Coordinates of C-alpha atoms and ligand atoms in Angstrom, one line a residue:
M180 CA -4.6 -85.7 36.2
T181 CA -2.0 -88.2 34.9
T182 CA 1.2 -87.1 33.4
N183 CA 0.1 -87.7 29.8
Q184 CA -2.8 -85.5 30.4
Q185 CA -0.7 -82.5 31.4
K186 CA -1.5 -79.2 29.7
E187 CA 1.9 -77.6 30.1
P188 CA 4.2 -77.6 26.8
I189 CA 5.9 -81.0 26.1
Q190 CA 8.4 -81.4 23.5
S191 CA 7.0 -83.6 20.8
K192 CA 9.1 -84.1 17.6
I193 CA 5.9 -84.0 15.5
D194 CA 5.6 -80.3 14.9
F195 CA 3.3 -79.0 12.1
L196 CA 4.9 -75.6 12.4
N197 CA 8.5 -76.7 11.9
E198 CA 9.6 -76.3 8.3
A199 CA 12.1 -79.3 8.3
F200 CA 9.2 -81.5 9.6
I201 CA 6.7 -80.2 7.0
R202 CA 9.4 -80.8 4.2
N203 CA 10.1 -84.4 5.3
P204 CA 8.1 -85.8 8.3
H205 CA 9.1 -89.4 7.6
P206 CA 12.4 -89.7 9.7
I207 CA 10.6 -88.1 12.6
Y208 CA 7.6 -90.6 12.3
A209 CA 10.1 -93.4 12.2
E210 CA 11.6 -92.2 15.4
V211 CA 8.3 -91.6 17.2
R212 CA 7.0 -95.0 16.0
E213 CA 10.0 -96.7 17.8
K214 CA 10.2 -94.4 21.0
E215 CA 6.5 -93.3 21.6
P216 CA 4.1 -94.7 19.1
V217 CA 1.3 -92.9 20.9
S218 CA 2.2 -89.5 21.9
R219 CA 0.8 -85.9 22.5
F220 CA 1.6 -83.2 20.1
L221 CA 0.5 -79.6 19.7
L222 CA -2.0 -78.6 17.1
P223 CA -1.5 -75.3 15.2
S224 CA -4.6 -74.1 17.1
G225 CA -2.4 -74.3 20.3
H226 CA -4.3 -77.3 21.8
Y227 CA -2.6 -80.7 22.5
A228 CA -4.0 -84.0 21.1
W229 CA -2.9 -87.5 20.8
I230 CA -1.3 -88.9 17.6
V231 CA -1.0 -92.5 16.8
T232 CA 1.8 -93.7 14.4
T233 CA 1.9 -97.4 13.9
Y234 CA 0.1 -99.4 11.3
E235 CA -1.4 -101.7 13.8
D236 CA -2.5 -99.0 16.1
V237 CA -3.8 -96.7 13.4
A238 CA -5.8 -99.6 11.9
A239 CA -7.1 -100.4 15.3
V240 CA -8.3 -97.0 16.2
L241 CA -9.9 -96.5 12.8
N242 CA -11.8 -99.8 13.4
D243 CA -12.8 -98.9 17.0
S244 CA -16.4 -97.6 17.6
R245 CA -15.2 -95.9 20.8
F246 CA -13.4 -93.4 18.6
V247 CA -15.9 -91.2 16.7
T248 CA -15.8 -88.4 14.2
S249 CA -18.6 -86.4 15.8
H250 CA -17.8 -84.3 18.9
P251 CA -19.4 -86.0 21.8
V252 CA -22.2 -83.9 23.3
E253 CA -21.4 -83.4 27.0
E254 CA -24.5 -83.2 29.2
G255 CA -25.0 -79.8 30.7
V256 CA -22.6 -78.2 28.3
E257 CA -24.1 -75.6 26.1
Q258 CA -23.3 -76.2 22.5
R259 CA -21.3 -73.8 20.4
K260 CA -23.7 -71.9 18.0
L261 CA -22.5 -72.2 14.4
P262 CA -23.6 -69.8 11.6
S263 CA -26.5 -71.6 9.8
H264 CA -24.9 -72.5 6.6
V265 CA -21.7 -73.9 8.3
E266 CA -24.0 -75.9 10.4
I267 CA -25.9 -77.4 7.4
I268 CA -22.7 -78.6 5.9
S269 CA -20.9 -79.6 9.1
R270 CA -23.8 -82.3 9.4
N271 CA -22.1 -84.4 6.6
L272 CA -21.2 -88.0 6.2
S273 CA -17.9 -87.6 7.6
N274 CA -19.0 -85.7 10.8
V275 CA -22.3 -87.4 12.0
N276 CA -22.8 -90.0 14.6
A277 CA -22.8 -93.7 13.9
S278 CA -26.5 -94.4 13.1
D279 CA -26.9 -91.2 10.9
H280 CA -23.5 -92.2 9.2
R281 CA -25.0 -95.6 8.2
R282 CA -28.1 -94.1 7.0
L283 CA -26.3 -91.4 4.8
R284 CA -23.7 -93.8 3.6
R285 CA -26.2 -96.4 2.5
L286 CA -28.3 -93.8 0.5
V287 CA -25.4 -92.2 -1.3
Q288 CA -23.9 -95.3 -2.1
K289 CA -27.0 -96.2 -4.2
A290 CA -26.1 -93.3 -6.5
F291 CA -22.2 -93.1 -6.1
T292 CA -21.5 -96.5 -7.6
P293 CA -18.3 -98.1 -9.1
R294 CA -20.3 -98.4 -12.5
M295 CA -21.1 -94.7 -12.3
V296 CA -17.4 -93.9 -11.8
E297 CA -16.3 -96.2 -14.7
E298 CA -18.7 -94.4 -16.9
L299 CA -16.7 -91.3 -16.2
R300 CA -13.5 -92.6 -18.0
G301 CA -14.1 -91.1 -21.2
Q302 CA -14.8 -87.6 -19.7
I303 CA -11.7 -87.9 -17.5
V304 CA -9.5 -88.6 -20.4
E305 CA -11.0 -85.7 -22.4
L306 CA -10.5 -83.3 -19.5
T307 CA -7.0 -84.4 -18.9
N308 CA -6.1 -83.9 -22.5
D309 CA -7.9 -80.6 -22.7
L310 CA -5.7 -79.3 -19.9
L311 CA -2.5 -80.8 -21.3
D312 CA -3.2 -79.2 -24.7
Q313 CA -3.3 -75.8 -23.2
V314 CA 0.5 -76.1 -22.0
Q315 CA 1.9 -78.7 -24.5
A316 CA 3.3 -76.0 -26.8
K317 CA 4.9 -73.9 -23.9
G318 CA 7.2 -76.6 -23.0
E319 CA 6.7 -76.0 -19.3
M320 CA 3.9 -75.7 -16.7
N321 CA 3.3 -75.4 -13.1
L322 CA 1.9 -79.1 -12.5
I323 CA -0.4 -78.0 -9.6
Q324 CA -2.1 -74.7 -11.0
D325 CA -2.2 -75.9 -14.7
F326 CA -3.2 -79.5 -14.2
A327 CA -3.4 -81.2 -10.8
F328 CA -5.9 -78.6 -9.2
P329 CA -8.3 -77.9 -12.2
L330 CA -8.7 -81.6 -13.2
P331 CA -10.4 -83.1 -10.1
I332 CA -12.7 -80.3 -9.6
K333 CA -13.8 -80.3 -13.3
V334 CA -14.4 -84.1 -12.8
I335 CA -16.5 -83.7 -9.7
C336 CA -18.4 -81.0 -11.5
E337 CA -19.0 -83.3 -14.6
M338 CA -20.0 -86.1 -12.3
L339 CA -22.5 -83.8 -10.4
G340 CA -23.9 -82.2 -13.4
V341 CA -22.7 -78.8 -12.7
P342 CA -23.0 -76.8 -16.2
V343 CA -19.6 -75.8 -17.9
E344 CA -20.2 -72.2 -17.6
D345 CA -20.4 -72.5 -13.7
Q346 CA -17.5 -74.7 -13.2
D347 CA -14.9 -71.9 -12.6
K348 CA -17.0 -70.6 -9.8
F349 CA -17.3 -74.0 -8.3
S350 CA -13.5 -74.3 -8.5
D351 CA -12.8 -70.8 -6.9
W352 CA -15.3 -71.6 -4.0
S353 CA -13.8 -74.9 -3.5
G354 CA -10.2 -73.3 -3.2
A355 CA -11.6 -70.5 -0.9
I356 CA -13.4 -73.0 1.4
M357 CA -10.2 -75.2 1.7
E358 CA -8.1 -72.2 2.4
G359 CA -10.2 -71.2 5.1
F360 CA -9.9 -74.7 6.7
N361 CA -6.1 -74.6 6.4
N362 CA -5.7 -71.0 7.5
P363 CA -7.8 -69.2 10.0
M364 CA -6.6 -65.8 8.5
L365 CA -8.6 -66.5 5.5
A366 CA -11.8 -67.7 7.4
E367 CA -13.9 -64.7 6.3
R368 CA -13.2 -65.2 2.5
S369 CA -14.0 -68.9 3.2
E370 CA -17.2 -68.2 4.8
Q371 CA -18.3 -65.8 2.0
A372 CA -17.5 -68.6 -0.5
L373 CA -19.6 -71.1 1.5
I374 CA -22.5 -68.7 1.4
A375 CA -22.2 -68.4 -2.3
F376 CA -21.7 -72.1 -2.8
I377 CA -25.0 -72.9 -0.9
D378 CA -27.1 -70.3 -2.7
Y379 CA -25.9 -71.8 -5.9
L380 CA -26.7 -75.4 -4.9
Q381 CA -30.1 -74.3 -3.8
Q382 CA -30.8 -73.1 -7.2
L383 CA -29.3 -75.9 -9.1
I384 CA -31.1 -78.6 -6.9
A385 CA -34.3 -76.7 -7.5
K386 CA -33.7 -76.9 -11.2
R387 CA -33.0 -80.7 -11.2
R388 CA -35.9 -81.3 -9.1
S389 CA -38.1 -80.1 -11.8
D390 CA -36.0 -81.6 -14.7
L391 CA -34.2 -84.7 -13.6
K392 CA -31.2 -85.6 -15.7
Q393 CA -28.3 -88.4 -15.8
D394 CA -26.2 -86.8 -13.2
L395 CA -25.3 -87.4 -9.7
I396 CA -27.1 -84.7 -8.3
S397 CA -30.3 -86.0 -10.0
D398 CA -29.5 -89.5 -8.6
L399 CA -29.0 -88.2 -5.2
I400 CA -32.5 -86.5 -5.4
R401 CA -34.0 -89.7 -6.7
V402 CA -32.3 -92.0 -4.2
E403 CA -34.7 -93.7 -1.7
E404 CA -34.8 -96.6 0.4
D405 CA -37.6 -98.0 2.3
G406 CA -39.4 -94.6 2.1
D407 CA -36.2 -92.7 3.3
M408 CA -34.7 -90.0 1.3
L409 CA -32.0 -87.2 1.7
S410 CA -33.5 -84.0 2.9
E411 CA -32.7 -80.6 1.1
H412 CA -30.0 -79.9 3.8
E413 CA -28.5 -83.3 3.6
L414 CA -28.2 -82.9 -0.1
Y415 CA -26.1 -79.6 0.4
A416 CA -23.9 -81.4 2.9
M417 CA -23.5 -84.4 0.7
I418 CA -22.5 -82.5 -2.3
F419 CA -20.2 -80.2 -0.1
V420 CA -18.3 -83.4 1.3
L421 CA -18.0 -84.9 -2.0
I422 CA -16.1 -81.8 -3.3
I423 CA -14.1 -81.1 -0.3
A424 CA -13.2 -84.6 0.3
G425 CA -12.4 -85.3 -3.3
H426 CA -10.7 -82.1 -4.5
E427 CA -7.4 -81.5 -2.5
T428 CA -6.9 -85.0 -2.0
T429 CA -6.7 -85.9 -5.8
V430 CA -4.7 -82.7 -6.4
N431 CA -2.0 -84.0 -4.2
L432 CA -2.1 -87.6 -5.4
I433 CA -1.3 -86.2 -8.8
G434 CA 1.4 -83.9 -7.5
N435 CA 3.1 -86.1 -4.9
G436 CA 2.9 -88.9 -7.4
V437 CA 4.8 -87.0 -10.2
L438 CA 7.3 -85.8 -7.7
S439 CA 8.0 -89.4 -6.3
L440 CA 8.4 -90.6 -9.9
L441 CA 10.9 -87.8 -11.0
E442 CA 12.8 -88.5 -7.7
H443 CA 13.3 -92.2 -8.6
P444 CA 14.2 -92.1 -12.5
E445 CA 14.5 -95.9 -12.7
Q446 CA 11.0 -96.2 -11.5
L447 CA 9.9 -93.6 -13.9
E448 CA 11.6 -95.5 -16.8
K449 CA 10.0 -98.8 -15.7
L450 CA 6.5 -97.2 -15.9
K451 CA 7.3 -95.4 -19.2
N452 CA 8.3 -99.0 -20.6
E453 CA 5.5 -100.8 -19.1
P454 CA 2.3 -98.6 -18.8
G455 CA 0.3 -101.4 -17.4
L456 CA 2.2 -100.9 -14.2
I457 CA 0.2 -97.7 -13.6
H458 CA -2.2 -99.7 -11.3
S459 CA 0.5 -100.8 -8.8
A460 CA 2.4 -97.3 -9.3
I461 CA -0.7 -95.5 -7.9
E462 CA -1.0 -97.9 -4.9
E463 CA 2.7 -97.2 -4.3
I464 CA 2.4 -93.5 -4.6
L465 CA -0.6 -93.4 -2.1
R466 CA 1.7 -95.5 0.3
Y467 CA 4.8 -93.8 -0.2
D468 CA 3.7 -90.2 0.1
G469 CA 0.0 -90.1 0.1
P470 CA -2.2 -86.9 0.1
V471 CA -3.7 -87.4 3.5
E472 CA -0.8 -87.2 6.1
V473 CA -3.0 -87.3 9.1
N474 CA -6.6 -88.4 9.2
N475 CA -9.7 -86.2 10.2
V476 CA -9.7 -86.1 14.0
R477 CA -11.5 -88.8 16.2
W478 CA -13.1 -88.2 19.7
A479 CA -12.7 -90.7 22.6
T480 CA -16.2 -91.7 23.8
E481 CA -14.8 -93.4 26.8
D482 CA -11.3 -93.9 28.5
V483 CA -9.2 -96.1 26.4
E484 CA -5.6 -97.4 27.0
L485 CA -3.4 -97.7 23.9
Q486 CA 0.3 -98.6 24.0
G487 CA 0.3 -97.9 27.8
K488 CA -1.1 -94.4 27.5
Q489 CA -4.6 -93.4 28.9
I490 CA -6.6 -91.7 26.5
R491 CA -9.4 -89.9 28.3
K492 CA -13.0 -89.7 27.2
G493 CA -13.6 -86.5 25.1
E494 CA -9.9 -86.2 24.1
M495 CA -9.0 -85.8 20.5
V496 CA -7.0 -88.4 18.6
F497 CA -5.3 -88.2 15.2
V498 CA -3.9 -91.2 13.3
A499 CA -1.0 -90.5 11.1
L500 CA -1.7 -92.4 7.7
S501 CA 1.7 -91.4 6.3
S502 CA 3.5 -92.9 9.2
A503 CA 1.6 -96.1 9.2
N504 CA 2.1 -96.5 5.6
R505 CA 6.0 -96.6 6.2
D506 CA 6.0 -98.8 9.2
G507 CA 8.6 -101.4 8.8
S508 CA 6.7 -103.9 11.1
H509 CA 4.2 -104.1 8.3
F510 CA 5.8 -103.3 5.1
T511 CA 9.0 -104.8 3.6
D512 CA 11.7 -102.1 2.8
P513 CA 9.1 -99.3 3.8
T514 CA 11.3 -96.5 2.6
T515 CA 11.8 -98.0 -1.0
F516 CA 9.6 -96.6 -3.7
D517 CA 8.8 -99.7 -5.8
I518 CA 6.0 -99.3 -8.2
T519 CA 5.9 -103.1 -8.7
R520 CA 5.1 -103.8 -5.0
K521 CA 2.9 -106.7 -4.8
V522 CA 1.4 -106.6 -1.3
N523 CA 0.4 -103.0 -0.5
D524 CA -2.6 -102.8 1.9
H525 CA -1.7 -99.0 2.7
L526 CA -4.0 -97.0 4.7
A527 CA -4.1 -94.0 2.4
F528 CA -7.9 -94.2 2.1
G529 CA -8.4 -94.8 5.7
K530 CA -10.1 -97.9 7.2
G531 CA -13.5 -98.9 8.8
I532 CA -16.7 -97.1 8.4
H533 CA -15.5 -93.9 7.1
F534 CA -13.1 -95.6 4.3
C535 CA -13.0 -93.2 1.4
M536 CA -16.0 -93.4 -0.7
G537 CA -14.2 -91.8 -3.5
A538 CA -11.4 -94.4 -3.7
P539 CA -12.4 -95.9 -7.2
L540 CA -12.7 -92.4 -8.6
A541 CA -9.4 -91.2 -7.0
R542 CA -7.7 -94.1 -8.4
L543 CA -9.2 -93.8 -11.9
E544 CA -8.2 -90.1 -12.1
G545 CA -4.7 -90.8 -10.7
E546 CA -4.2 -93.4 -13.3
I547 CA -5.4 -91.5 -16.3
A548 CA -3.8 -88.1 -15.3
I549 CA -0.2 -89.7 -14.7
S550 CA -0.2 -92.0 -17.6
T551 CA -1.3 -89.3 -19.9
L552 CA 1.2 -86.9 -18.7
L553 CA 3.9 -89.3 -19.2
R554 CA 2.8 -90.3 -22.7
R555 CA 2.5 -86.8 -23.8
M556 CA 5.4 -85.1 -22.0
P557 CA 8.0 -88.1 -21.7
A558 CA 10.9 -85.7 -21.1
L559 CA 9.2 -84.3 -18.0
R560 CA 11.6 -83.1 -15.4
L561 CA 11.6 -80.5 -12.4
Q562 CA 12.4 -76.9 -13.4
T563 CA 14.1 -76.3 -9.9
N564 CA 16.0 -78.0 -7.3
R565 CA 13.6 -80.3 -5.1
E566 CA 15.0 -78.5 -2.0
L567 CA 13.5 -75.3 -3.1
L568 CA 9.9 -76.7 -3.6
D569 CA 7.5 -75.2 -1.1
W570 CA 5.3 -77.6 1.0
R571 CA 1.8 -76.8 2.2
H572 CA 1.3 -76.1 5.8
G573 CA -1.5 -77.8 7.8
I574 CA -1.7 -81.1 9.4
I575 CA -4.2 -83.1 7.1
I576 CA -3.1 -82.7 3.6
R577 CA 0.6 -83.2 2.4
G578 CA 1.4 -81.7 -0.8
L579 CA 3.4 -78.9 -2.6
K580 CA 2.1 -75.4 -3.3
E581 CA 3.7 -75.4 -6.8
I582 CA 5.6 -77.9 -9.0
P583 CA 7.3 -76.2 -11.9
L584 CA 8.1 -78.7 -14.7
V585 CA 9.7 -78.6 -18.0
F586 CA 9.2 -81.1 -20.8
Ligands
HEM648 C1 -6.2 -89.7 -3.5 C2 -7.4 -89.3 -3.3 C3 -8.1 -89.4 -2.0 C4 -7.6 -89.8 -0.7 C5 -6.1 -90.0 -0.3 C6 -8.8 -90.0 0.3 C7 -8.6 -90.2 1.5 C8 -9.8 -90.3 2.3 C9 -9.6 -90.7 3.6 C10 -8.3 -91.1 4.4 C11 -10.9 -90.9 4.2 C12 -11.3 -91.3 5.5 C13 -11.4 -90.1 6.5 C14 -11.9 -90.5 8.0 O1 -11.6 -91.7 8.3 O2 -12.2 -89.7 8.7 C15 -11.8 -90.4 3.1 C16 -13.0 -90.3 3.4 C17 -14.0 -89.8 2.1 N1 -13.5 -89.6 0.9 FE1 -11.7 -89.6 0.2 N2 -9.9 -89.5 -0.5 C18 -9.6 -89.3 -1.9 C19 -10.2 -88.9 -2.9 C20 -11.7 -88.9 -2.9 C21 -12.7 -88.6 -3.8 C22 -12.1 -88.4 -5.2 C23 -13.9 -88.3 -3.3 C24 -15.2 -88.1 -3.9 C25 -15.4 -87.6 -5.0 C26 -13.8 -88.8 -2.0 C27 -14.9 -88.8 -1.0 C28 -14.8 -89.2 0.2 C29 -15.8 -89.2 1.2 C30 -17.2 -88.7 0.9 C31 -15.4 -89.5 2.5 C32 -16.2 -89.6 3.7 C33 -16.6 -91.2 4.0 C34 -17.2 -91.3 5.1 O3 -17.1 -90.6 6.1 O4 -18.0 -92.3 5.2 N3 -12.5 -89.0 -1.7 N4 -11.0 -90.0 2.1

């Protein structure tokens, strides 16, 4: 066993249980990029894993077919038996092997097209205004609960064709399932939500099969290539991954984005004076404090050497997108929040074969949400001291639990 393989505790500065790191991980990432860009860290589960922190290495790992998202099956090792509904949804786009991935992604991309996203524009504007109407007269709101959390799930429901009367249930299930991923104490509630969610999908899909409509569920049922179609279970898993991948991420694009703007009043003024800057502002928000701090795990399928470290076959590798996006060897003035930044090839949506499929939708939602908010509530400000804001725990998503605002 080599030294970097040791199982005994090692002192990594990257510590997802440390409050100071959770509040502001950027100075630590800067130090780690400098001193030990590929290092070991302790997962909240108690296991050690690799973490990769520079732009170049993060991009390289995401483009390297030796690192996969599905756990490599070891010969002779009995597979862990998952409850059937967990097994169904775990075989989704982001978790399957390369050839299944290629097939699923090709099929879903025939339905989930940029044109379909653009057609949602009017509905997103309407949903945004409806949510803001509910708080406008109060002069205050909790940005996350009142706006950023409900908006994306309503958009996904509209896109899929979930009837309005069922959308609150959908939102509750999505919240409960995500909480269970982030906090094992809530796993039981999360599992119940998952069972209810799959039962519901089964009925909704059956209804659509007998009466196809103009929505994404119907399109996913219709989609076909060379005689190949999505099976019933693949449909559940696909809908599940669209909700899970598209909900919390967009919540925190809006949350982190508004916070970054409020913390940089001169940038906020610039955007208010020149609303057309919203496109580059969204890219800068994604780079400066994007919602996905660390990407989904990768597994090494063979021994790989990276920055002088030996990553062994079967080991877990995480890439820190938030760190890559502030790497000074790639970005000029990486710690400056500049909504007019011209060259901004950030990695907030990942890279390679798993590059975010919902990026056009996320961008559109972020643009509409933030520009409408600033137009309707131009005096927007934080109701509390920034230092008192509570950040969410967990390694994947970076975002705040609440953002109290007055306007
Ligand atoms: C700002 C919002 C978002 C961010 C920052 C984000 C980020 C990401 C990242 C980093 C990945 C790559 C994961 C990996 O490499 O393992 C990813 C994948 C994915 N995202 Fe997003 N996402 C966002 C919004 C959305 C939305 C709105 C949807 C759809 C409704 C969506 C659907 C997906 C799907 C289906 C994948 C898996 C793609 C694959 O494995 O081939 N995302 N996202």
